[in-house]
XYZ file of C-alpha atoms in Angstrom:
570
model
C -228.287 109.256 60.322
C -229.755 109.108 57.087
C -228.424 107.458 54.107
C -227.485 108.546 50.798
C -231.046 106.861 49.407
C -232.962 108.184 52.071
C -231.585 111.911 51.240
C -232.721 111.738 47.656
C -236.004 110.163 47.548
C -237.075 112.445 50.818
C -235.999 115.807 48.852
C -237.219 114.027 45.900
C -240.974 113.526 47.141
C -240.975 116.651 49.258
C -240.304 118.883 45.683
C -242.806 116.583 43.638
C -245.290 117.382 46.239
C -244.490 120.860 46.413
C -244.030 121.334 42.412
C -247.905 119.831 42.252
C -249.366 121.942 44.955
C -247.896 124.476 43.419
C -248.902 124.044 39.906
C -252.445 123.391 40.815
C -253.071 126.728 43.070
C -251.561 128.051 39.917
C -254.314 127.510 37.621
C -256.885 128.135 40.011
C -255.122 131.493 40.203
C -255.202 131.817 36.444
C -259.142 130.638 36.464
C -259.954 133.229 39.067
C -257.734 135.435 37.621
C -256.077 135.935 41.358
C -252.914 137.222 42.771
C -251.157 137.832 45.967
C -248.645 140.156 46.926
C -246.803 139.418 50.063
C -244.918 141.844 52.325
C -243.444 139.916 54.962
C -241.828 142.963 57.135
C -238.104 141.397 58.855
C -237.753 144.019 61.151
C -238.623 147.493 61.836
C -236.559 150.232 63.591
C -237.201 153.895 64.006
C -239.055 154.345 60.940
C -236.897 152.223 58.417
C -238.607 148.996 57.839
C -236.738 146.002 56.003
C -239.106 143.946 54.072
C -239.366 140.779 51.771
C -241.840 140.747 49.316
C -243.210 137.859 47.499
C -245.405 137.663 44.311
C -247.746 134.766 43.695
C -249.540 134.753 40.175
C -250.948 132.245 37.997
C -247.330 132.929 35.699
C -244.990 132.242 39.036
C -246.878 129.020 40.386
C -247.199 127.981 37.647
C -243.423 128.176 36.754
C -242.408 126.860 40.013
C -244.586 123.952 39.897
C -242.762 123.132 36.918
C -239.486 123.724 37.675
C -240.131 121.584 41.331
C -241.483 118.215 39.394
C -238.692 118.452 36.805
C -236.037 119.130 39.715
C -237.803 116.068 41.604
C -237.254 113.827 39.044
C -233.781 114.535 38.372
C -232.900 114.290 42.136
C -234.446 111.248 41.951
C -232.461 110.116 39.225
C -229.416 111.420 40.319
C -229.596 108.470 43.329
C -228.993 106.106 40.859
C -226.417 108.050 38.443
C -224.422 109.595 41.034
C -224.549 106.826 43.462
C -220.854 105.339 43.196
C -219.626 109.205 43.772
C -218.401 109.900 46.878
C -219.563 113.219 47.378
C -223.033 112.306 46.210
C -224.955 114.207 49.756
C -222.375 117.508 48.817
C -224.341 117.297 44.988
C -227.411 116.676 46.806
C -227.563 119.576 48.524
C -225.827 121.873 45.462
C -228.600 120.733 43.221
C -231.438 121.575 46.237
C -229.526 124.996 46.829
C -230.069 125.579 43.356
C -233.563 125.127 42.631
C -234.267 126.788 45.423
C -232.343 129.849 44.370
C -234.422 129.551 40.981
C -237.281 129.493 43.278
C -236.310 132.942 45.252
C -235.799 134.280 41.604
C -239.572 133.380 39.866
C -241.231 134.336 43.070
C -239.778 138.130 43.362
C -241.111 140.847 42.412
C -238.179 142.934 43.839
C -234.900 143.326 41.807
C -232.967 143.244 44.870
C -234.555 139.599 45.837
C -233.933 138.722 42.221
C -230.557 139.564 42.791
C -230.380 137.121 45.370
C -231.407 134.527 43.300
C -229.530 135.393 40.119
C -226.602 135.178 42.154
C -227.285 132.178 44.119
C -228.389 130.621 40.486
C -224.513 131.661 39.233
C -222.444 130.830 42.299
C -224.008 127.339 42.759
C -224.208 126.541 39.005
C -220.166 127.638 38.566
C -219.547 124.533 42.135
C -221.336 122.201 39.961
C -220.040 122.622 36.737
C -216.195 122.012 38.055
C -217.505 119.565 40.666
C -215.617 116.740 38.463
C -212.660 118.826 39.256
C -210.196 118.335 36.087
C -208.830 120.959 33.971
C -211.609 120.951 31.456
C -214.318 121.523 34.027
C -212.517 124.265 36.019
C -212.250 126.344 32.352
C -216.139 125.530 31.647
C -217.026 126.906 34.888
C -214.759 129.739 34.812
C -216.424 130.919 31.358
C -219.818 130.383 32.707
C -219.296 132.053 36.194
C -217.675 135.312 34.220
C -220.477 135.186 31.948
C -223.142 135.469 34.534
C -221.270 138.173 35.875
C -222.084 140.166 33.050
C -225.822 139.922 34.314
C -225.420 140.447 37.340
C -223.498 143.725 36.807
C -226.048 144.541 34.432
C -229.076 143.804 37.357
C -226.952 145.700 39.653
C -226.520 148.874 37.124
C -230.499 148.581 36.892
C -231.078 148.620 40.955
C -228.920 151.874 40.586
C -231.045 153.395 37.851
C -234.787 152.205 39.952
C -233.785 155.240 42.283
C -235.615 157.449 39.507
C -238.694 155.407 41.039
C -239.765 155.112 44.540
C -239.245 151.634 44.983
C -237.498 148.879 43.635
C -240.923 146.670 42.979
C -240.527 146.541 39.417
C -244.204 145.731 39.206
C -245.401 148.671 39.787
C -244.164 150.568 36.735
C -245.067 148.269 34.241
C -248.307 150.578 33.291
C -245.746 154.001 32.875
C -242.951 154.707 30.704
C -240.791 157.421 30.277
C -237.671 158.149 27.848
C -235.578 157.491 30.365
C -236.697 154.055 30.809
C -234.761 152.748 27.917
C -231.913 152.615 29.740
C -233.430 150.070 32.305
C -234.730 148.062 30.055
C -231.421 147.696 28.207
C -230.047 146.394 31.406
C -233.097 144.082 31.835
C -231.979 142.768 28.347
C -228.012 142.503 28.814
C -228.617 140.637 31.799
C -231.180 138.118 30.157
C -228.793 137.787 27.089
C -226.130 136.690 29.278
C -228.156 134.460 31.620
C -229.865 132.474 28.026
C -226.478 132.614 26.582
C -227.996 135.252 23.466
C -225.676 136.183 20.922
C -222.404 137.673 21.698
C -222.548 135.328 25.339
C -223.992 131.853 23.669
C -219.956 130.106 24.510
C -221.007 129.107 28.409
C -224.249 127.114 27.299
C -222.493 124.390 25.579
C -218.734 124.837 27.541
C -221.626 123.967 31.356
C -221.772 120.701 29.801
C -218.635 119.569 31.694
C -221.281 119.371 34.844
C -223.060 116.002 35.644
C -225.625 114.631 33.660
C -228.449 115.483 36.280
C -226.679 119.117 36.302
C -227.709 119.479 33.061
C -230.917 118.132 32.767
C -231.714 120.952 35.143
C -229.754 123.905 33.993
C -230.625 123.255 30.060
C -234.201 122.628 30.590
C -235.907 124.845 34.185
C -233.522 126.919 35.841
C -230.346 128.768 34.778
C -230.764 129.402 30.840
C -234.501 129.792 31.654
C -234.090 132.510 34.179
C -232.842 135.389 31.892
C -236.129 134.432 29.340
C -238.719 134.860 32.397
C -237.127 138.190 33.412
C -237.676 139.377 30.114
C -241.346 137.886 29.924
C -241.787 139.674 33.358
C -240.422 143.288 31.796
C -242.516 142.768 28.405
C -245.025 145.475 29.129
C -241.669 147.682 29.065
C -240.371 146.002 26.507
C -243.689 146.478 23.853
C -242.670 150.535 24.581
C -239.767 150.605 22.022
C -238.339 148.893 18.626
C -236.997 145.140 19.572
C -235.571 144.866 15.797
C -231.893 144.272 16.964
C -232.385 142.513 19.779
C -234.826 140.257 17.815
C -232.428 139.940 14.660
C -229.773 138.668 17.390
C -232.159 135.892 19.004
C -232.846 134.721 15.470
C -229.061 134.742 14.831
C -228.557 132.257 17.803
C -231.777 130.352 17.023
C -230.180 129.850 12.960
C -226.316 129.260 14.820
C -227.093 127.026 16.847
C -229.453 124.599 14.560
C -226.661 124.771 11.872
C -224.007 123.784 14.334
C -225.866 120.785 15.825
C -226.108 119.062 11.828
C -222.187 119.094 11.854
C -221.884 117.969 15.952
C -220.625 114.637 16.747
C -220.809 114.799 20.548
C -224.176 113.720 21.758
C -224.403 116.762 24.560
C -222.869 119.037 22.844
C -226.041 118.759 20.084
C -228.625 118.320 23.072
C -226.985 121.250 24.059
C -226.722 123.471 20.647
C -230.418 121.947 20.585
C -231.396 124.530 23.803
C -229.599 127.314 22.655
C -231.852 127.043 19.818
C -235.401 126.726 21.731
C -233.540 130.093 23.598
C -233.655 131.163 20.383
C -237.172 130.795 19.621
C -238.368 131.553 23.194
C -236.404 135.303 22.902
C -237.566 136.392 19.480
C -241.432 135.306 20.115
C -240.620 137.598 23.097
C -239.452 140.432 21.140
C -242.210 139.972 18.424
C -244.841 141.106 21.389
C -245.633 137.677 22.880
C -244.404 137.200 25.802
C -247.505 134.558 27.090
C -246.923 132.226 23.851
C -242.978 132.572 24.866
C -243.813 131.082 28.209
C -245.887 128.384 27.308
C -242.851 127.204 25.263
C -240.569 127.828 28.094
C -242.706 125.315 30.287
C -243.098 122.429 27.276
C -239.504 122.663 26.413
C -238.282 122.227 29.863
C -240.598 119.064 30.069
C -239.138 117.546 26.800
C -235.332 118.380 27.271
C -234.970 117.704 31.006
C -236.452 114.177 29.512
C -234.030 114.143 26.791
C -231.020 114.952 28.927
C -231.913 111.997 31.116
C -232.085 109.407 28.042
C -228.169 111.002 26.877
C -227.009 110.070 30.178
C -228.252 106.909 30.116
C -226.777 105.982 26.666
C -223.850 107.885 28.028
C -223.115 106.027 30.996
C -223.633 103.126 29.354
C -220.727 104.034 26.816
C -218.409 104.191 29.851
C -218.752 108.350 29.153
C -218.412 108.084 25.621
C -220.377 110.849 23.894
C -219.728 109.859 20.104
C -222.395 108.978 18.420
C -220.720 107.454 15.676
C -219.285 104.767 18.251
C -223.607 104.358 19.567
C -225.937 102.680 17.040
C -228.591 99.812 17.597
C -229.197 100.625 20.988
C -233.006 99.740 20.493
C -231.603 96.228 21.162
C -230.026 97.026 24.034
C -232.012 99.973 26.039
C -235.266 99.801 24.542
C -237.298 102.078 27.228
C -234.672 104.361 27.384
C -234.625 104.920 23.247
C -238.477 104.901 23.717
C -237.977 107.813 26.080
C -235.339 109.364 23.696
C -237.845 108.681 20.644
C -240.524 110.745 22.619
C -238.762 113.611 23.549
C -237.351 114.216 20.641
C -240.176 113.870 18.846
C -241.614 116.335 21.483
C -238.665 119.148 20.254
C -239.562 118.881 16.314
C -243.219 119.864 16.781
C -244.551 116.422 15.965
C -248.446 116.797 15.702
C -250.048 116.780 19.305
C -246.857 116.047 20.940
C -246.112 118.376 23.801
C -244.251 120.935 21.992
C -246.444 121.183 19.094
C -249.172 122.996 20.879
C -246.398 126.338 21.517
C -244.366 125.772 18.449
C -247.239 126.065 16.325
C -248.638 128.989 17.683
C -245.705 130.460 18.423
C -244.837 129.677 14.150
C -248.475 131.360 13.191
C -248.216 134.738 15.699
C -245.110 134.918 13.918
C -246.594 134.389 10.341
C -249.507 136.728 11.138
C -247.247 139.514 12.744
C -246.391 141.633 9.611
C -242.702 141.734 9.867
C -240.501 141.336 6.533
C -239.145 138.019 5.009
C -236.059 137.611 6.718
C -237.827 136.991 9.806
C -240.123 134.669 7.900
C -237.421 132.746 6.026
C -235.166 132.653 9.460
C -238.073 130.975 11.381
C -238.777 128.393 9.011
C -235.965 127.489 8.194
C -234.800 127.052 11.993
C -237.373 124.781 12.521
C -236.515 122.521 9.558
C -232.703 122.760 10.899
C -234.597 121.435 14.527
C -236.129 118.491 12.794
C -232.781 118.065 10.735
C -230.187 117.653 14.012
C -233.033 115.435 15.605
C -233.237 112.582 13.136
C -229.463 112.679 12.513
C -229.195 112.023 16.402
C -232.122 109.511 16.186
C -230.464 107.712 12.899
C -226.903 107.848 14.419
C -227.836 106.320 17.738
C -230.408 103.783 16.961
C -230.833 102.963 13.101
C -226.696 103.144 12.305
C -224.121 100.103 12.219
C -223.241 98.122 15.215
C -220.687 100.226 16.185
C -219.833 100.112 19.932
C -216.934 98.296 21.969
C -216.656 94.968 23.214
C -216.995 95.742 27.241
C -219.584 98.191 27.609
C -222.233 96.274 29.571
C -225.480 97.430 29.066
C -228.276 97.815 31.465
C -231.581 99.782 32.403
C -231.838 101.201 35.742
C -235.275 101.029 37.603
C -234.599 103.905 39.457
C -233.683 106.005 36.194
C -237.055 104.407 34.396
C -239.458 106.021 37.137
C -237.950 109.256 36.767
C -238.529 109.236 32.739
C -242.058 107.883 33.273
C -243.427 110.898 34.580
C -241.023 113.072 31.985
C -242.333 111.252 29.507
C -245.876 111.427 30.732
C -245.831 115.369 30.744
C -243.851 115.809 27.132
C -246.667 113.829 25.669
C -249.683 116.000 27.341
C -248.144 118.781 28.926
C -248.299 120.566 25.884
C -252.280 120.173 25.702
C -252.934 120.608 29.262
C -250.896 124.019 29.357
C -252.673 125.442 26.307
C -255.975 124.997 26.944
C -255.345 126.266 30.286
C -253.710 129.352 29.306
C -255.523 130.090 26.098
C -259.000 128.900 28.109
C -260.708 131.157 24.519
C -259.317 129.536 21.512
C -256.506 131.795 19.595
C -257.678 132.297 15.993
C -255.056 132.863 13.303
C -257.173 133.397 9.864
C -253.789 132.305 7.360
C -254.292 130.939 3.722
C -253.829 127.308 3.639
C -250.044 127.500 1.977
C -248.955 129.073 5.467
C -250.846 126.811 7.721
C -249.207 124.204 5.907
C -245.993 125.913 5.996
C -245.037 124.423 9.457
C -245.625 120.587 8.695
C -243.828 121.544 5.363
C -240.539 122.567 6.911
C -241.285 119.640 9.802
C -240.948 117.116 6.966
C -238.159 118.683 4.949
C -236.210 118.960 7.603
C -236.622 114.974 8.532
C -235.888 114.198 5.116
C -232.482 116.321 5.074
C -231.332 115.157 8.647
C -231.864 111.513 7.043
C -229.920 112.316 4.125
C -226.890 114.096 5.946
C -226.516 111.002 8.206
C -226.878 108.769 5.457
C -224.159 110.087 3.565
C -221.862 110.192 6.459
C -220.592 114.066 6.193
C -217.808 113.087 9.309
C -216.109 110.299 6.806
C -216.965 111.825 3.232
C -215.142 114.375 2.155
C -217.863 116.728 1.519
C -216.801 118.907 4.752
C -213.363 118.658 3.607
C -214.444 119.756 0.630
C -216.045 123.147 1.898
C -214.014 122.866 5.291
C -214.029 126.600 5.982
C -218.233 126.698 5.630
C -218.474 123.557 7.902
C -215.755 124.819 10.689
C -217.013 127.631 10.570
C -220.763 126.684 11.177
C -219.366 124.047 13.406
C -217.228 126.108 15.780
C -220.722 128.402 16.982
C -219.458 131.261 14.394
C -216.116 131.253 16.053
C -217.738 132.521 19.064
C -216.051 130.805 22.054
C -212.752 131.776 20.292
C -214.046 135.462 20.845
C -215.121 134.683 24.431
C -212.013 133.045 25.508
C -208.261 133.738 24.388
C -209.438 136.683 21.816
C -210.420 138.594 24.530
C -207.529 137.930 26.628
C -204.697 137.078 24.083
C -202.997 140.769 23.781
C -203.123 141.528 27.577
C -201.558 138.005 28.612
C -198.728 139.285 25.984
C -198.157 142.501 27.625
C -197.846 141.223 30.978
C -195.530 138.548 29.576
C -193.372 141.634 28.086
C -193.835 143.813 31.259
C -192.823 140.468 33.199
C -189.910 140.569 31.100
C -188.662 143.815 31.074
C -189.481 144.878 35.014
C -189.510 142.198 37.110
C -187.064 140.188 35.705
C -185.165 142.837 33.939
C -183.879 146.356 34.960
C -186.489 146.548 37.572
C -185.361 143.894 39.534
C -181.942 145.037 39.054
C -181.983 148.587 40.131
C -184.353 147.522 43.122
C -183.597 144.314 44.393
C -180.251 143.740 43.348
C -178.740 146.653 43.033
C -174.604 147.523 43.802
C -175.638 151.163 44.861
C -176.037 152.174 48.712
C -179.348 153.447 49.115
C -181.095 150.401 48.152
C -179.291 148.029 50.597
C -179.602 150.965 53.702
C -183.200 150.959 52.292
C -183.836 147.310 52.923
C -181.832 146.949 56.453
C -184.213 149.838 57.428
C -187.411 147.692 56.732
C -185.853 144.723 57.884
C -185.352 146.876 61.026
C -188.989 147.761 61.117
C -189.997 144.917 60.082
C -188.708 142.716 63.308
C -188.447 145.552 65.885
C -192.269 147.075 65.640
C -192.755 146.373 68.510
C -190.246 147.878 70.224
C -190.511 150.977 68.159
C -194.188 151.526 68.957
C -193.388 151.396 73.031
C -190.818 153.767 71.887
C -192.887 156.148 70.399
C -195.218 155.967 73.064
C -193.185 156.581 76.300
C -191.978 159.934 73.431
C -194.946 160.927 73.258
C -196.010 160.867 76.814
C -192.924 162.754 78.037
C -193.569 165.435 75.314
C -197.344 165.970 76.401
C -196.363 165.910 80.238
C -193.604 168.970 79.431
């Protein structure tokens, strides 16, 4: 029988294997420019075949290599984080069952195979968000389960609506488009909002924190979030066909929410957290400006940086004995030096650092945006989410390493070999994964002719935004009474706009008080006492006559049968 160390470094090595075979065919598919479709025919019967399809292109190798090497390392990881758990196999195999739904999802072309995965991605993800079974937990998973289900009806809706076409391969009507078509691609759209947790849905992204550390390494940086941004990048040729403006205001408005709530967050996931709703953010409204190739190569660097930063957090974390303050964390250079390396890197990574891994999108992504033609607000909203980016990311930085001396006696520190391996190679690919992906994808150089003000522009807000998230930590807003001062502007800001109040007991608030009332008046009120309890005759005859039933059915059925019988014989 194998052991628990055997089970994780097996699957471990088997997806890092897998995740580099498949990222290499990958680029030779994008070199050669090279695709396979696959119809692998199940069965056939008079006429009616059932088939599974399978799309291989340079985009979903690609993807799945990266999502395999990132899921590697984390399983890999997890042997050491989850090994005093006693259900540690059980997580194994959630966390394998869920990469390899992600898998089923990236490779389909189909939208009833994507449904599989979509679904296999929500079911698996709401097991191992309560898998620490307490109260908290079960309402985190409840609110992210629900809140898939919105995509899922929404996928389901658009399966309906493909009858119009002849098949539900959506890649074969990307070329086409017809007025009708607006309503699919809504669908498409509600169902990635939901899954990337897009304005009015953005509660569940922070609330899935209650999951293991490893949980969310994977769900924040290759899988779940990610899922609703590639079905949108696979639908873009759709999506160019008709005015974005909306949908693109409300990416912005989550990419602006959630940098502004991560300057006033004091819980180290929580901001790591807010800090991928953001990149969402950016990913979605690159999308909607009409690029959905620079919106990938993001989606690929960010999941290298932020499965890297997750693992660092629960380091520190478990460390802390779970603490997730960061104003009890500070000079923990001293202490964990590789892992604050690895913590230095990756988030140096997320601001856009010069030739750091997600410099290479975030640039490009900041000058197709500058060179695009739309108005100022757009403009001003970029920029100045970016410099909010940098701002959250040296408060975290200052808070955790540069601040006071500020944890408890006990906590005993230690690196953990097995965690260090698994950052290595994170670390490795958010310092060059950036440059390796670019010049793979963008083989001819991208020019942007800009005037040098707006080239500059980027570094600009980069350093502004370092400057302010030094400054906010240094005048420590969560002890000054500054956010006193303006308390509605920071709750506000703080709180995600108020939006997991709307999400949770706004929605259902009124209609738990009307079932309280109708509780009241029927079933323990008249109702119960003209019914149940009742002086008059009928209802007691009533209930002998059921009880009768009830215990004699038996009896009654023979009855009824020998009846019968006579009747049809006369």
């Amino acid at each position: 029988m194998l052991n628990k160390f055997s089970v994780y470094l097996l699957g471990s090595l088997s997806l890092f294997f897998l995740g580099v075979s498949s990222f290499l065919v990958g680029s030779f598919f994008l070199v050669w420019d090279y695709v396979i479709f696959m119809d692998w025919e199940i069965l056939s019967m008079n006429g009616c075949s059932i088939t599974m399809t399978f799309l291989f292109d340079w985009i979903s190798l690609v993807f799945v290599g990266c999502v395999f090497v990132i899921s590697s390392m984390v399983i890999y990881y997890s042997e050491s984080y989850m090994g005093s758990d006693v259900d540690r196999v059980r997580f194994y195999f959630l966390v394998f069952l869920f990469v390899m739904s992600m898998m089923m999802m990236i490779v389909s072309p189909n939208l009833m195979s994507i449904l599989i995965g979509w679904d296999g991605l929500g079911l698996v993800s709401y097991c191992l968000v309560i898998y620490f079974q307490n109260y908290k937990s079960y309402s985190a998973g409840m609110l992210t389960i629900l809140t898939n289900r919105v995509g899922d009806v929404a996928i389901l809706l658009s399966i309906a609506w493909m009858l119009n076409f002849g098949s539900w391969h959506y890649i074969f009507y990307m070329g086409m488009w017809d007025y009708w078509e607006f309503y699919l691609i809504s669908l498409i759209v509600l169902a990635g909002f939901s899954s990337s947790a897009q304005i009015p849905f953005s509660s569940w992204l922070p609330a899935a924190m209650a999951a293991p550390t490893p949980v969310s390494s994977l769900v924040h940086s290759s899988t779940l979030v990610t899922a609703g941004v590639y079905l949108l990048i696979r639908f873009s040729e759709m999506l160019s066909n008709f005015n974005c403006s909306f949908i693109l205001a409300l990416s912005m408005m989550t990419m602006f929410m959630a940098g502004l709530g991560a300057n006033l967050e004091f819980d180290l996931s929580s901001i790591i957290a807010l800090s991928t709703l953001s990149q969402l953010g950016l990913m979605m409204s690159i999308l909607f400006l009409g690029y959905p190739i620079l919106s990938f190569l993001h989606l690929l660097t960010h999941a290298f940086f932020k499965a890297l930063l997750f693992l660092c957090a629960g380091v520190m974390i478990h460390c802390m004995n779970d603490s997730q303050d960061i104003r009890y964390m500070g000079a923990m250079t001293s202490y964990l030096p590789f892992t604050c390396t690895c913590f230095c890197i990756s988030n140096m990574s997320l601001c856009g650092l010069p030739f750091m891994s997600g410099f290479y999108s975030k640039d490009l992504i900041l000058e197709a945006m500058t060179g695009s033609g739309y108005n100022f607000f757009v403009f001003l909203i970029f920029f100045v989410s970016i410099g909010l980016t940098v701002s959250y990311t040296f408060r975290v930085i200052y808070y955790v390493m540069f601040y006071n001396v500020n944890m408890h006696v006990c906590h005993g520190y230690g690196e953990d070999s097995i965690m260090m391996k698994s950052m290595i190679v994170l670390a490795l690919l958010a310092i060059s994964g950036g440059s390796m992906l670019s010049w793979l994808i963008f083989s001819v150089p991208e020019l942007f002719v800009l005037p040098l003000h707006l080239k500059l522009m980027p570094l600009v807000f980069i350093f502004l935004g370092g400057w302010l998230g030094y400054e906010f930590s240094s005048v420590n807003l969560g002890e000054f009474p500054l956010s006193l001062r303006f308390y509605f502007i920071s709750f506000f800001s703080g709180s995600m706009w108020f939006m997991p109040y709307f999400s949770t007991f706004m929605l259902y608030g009124k209609s738990f008080y009307l079932s309280k009332m109708y509780y009241e008046v029927m079933d323990g009120g008249w109702g119960e006492y003209v019914v149940s309890s009742s002086p008059l005759l009928f209802t007691s005859s009533l209930s002998k006559l059921m009880n009768y039933y009830q215990f004699n059915n038996v009896k009654i059925y023979m009855m009824v049968f020998v009846l019968i019988f006579i009747f049809s014989l006369i």
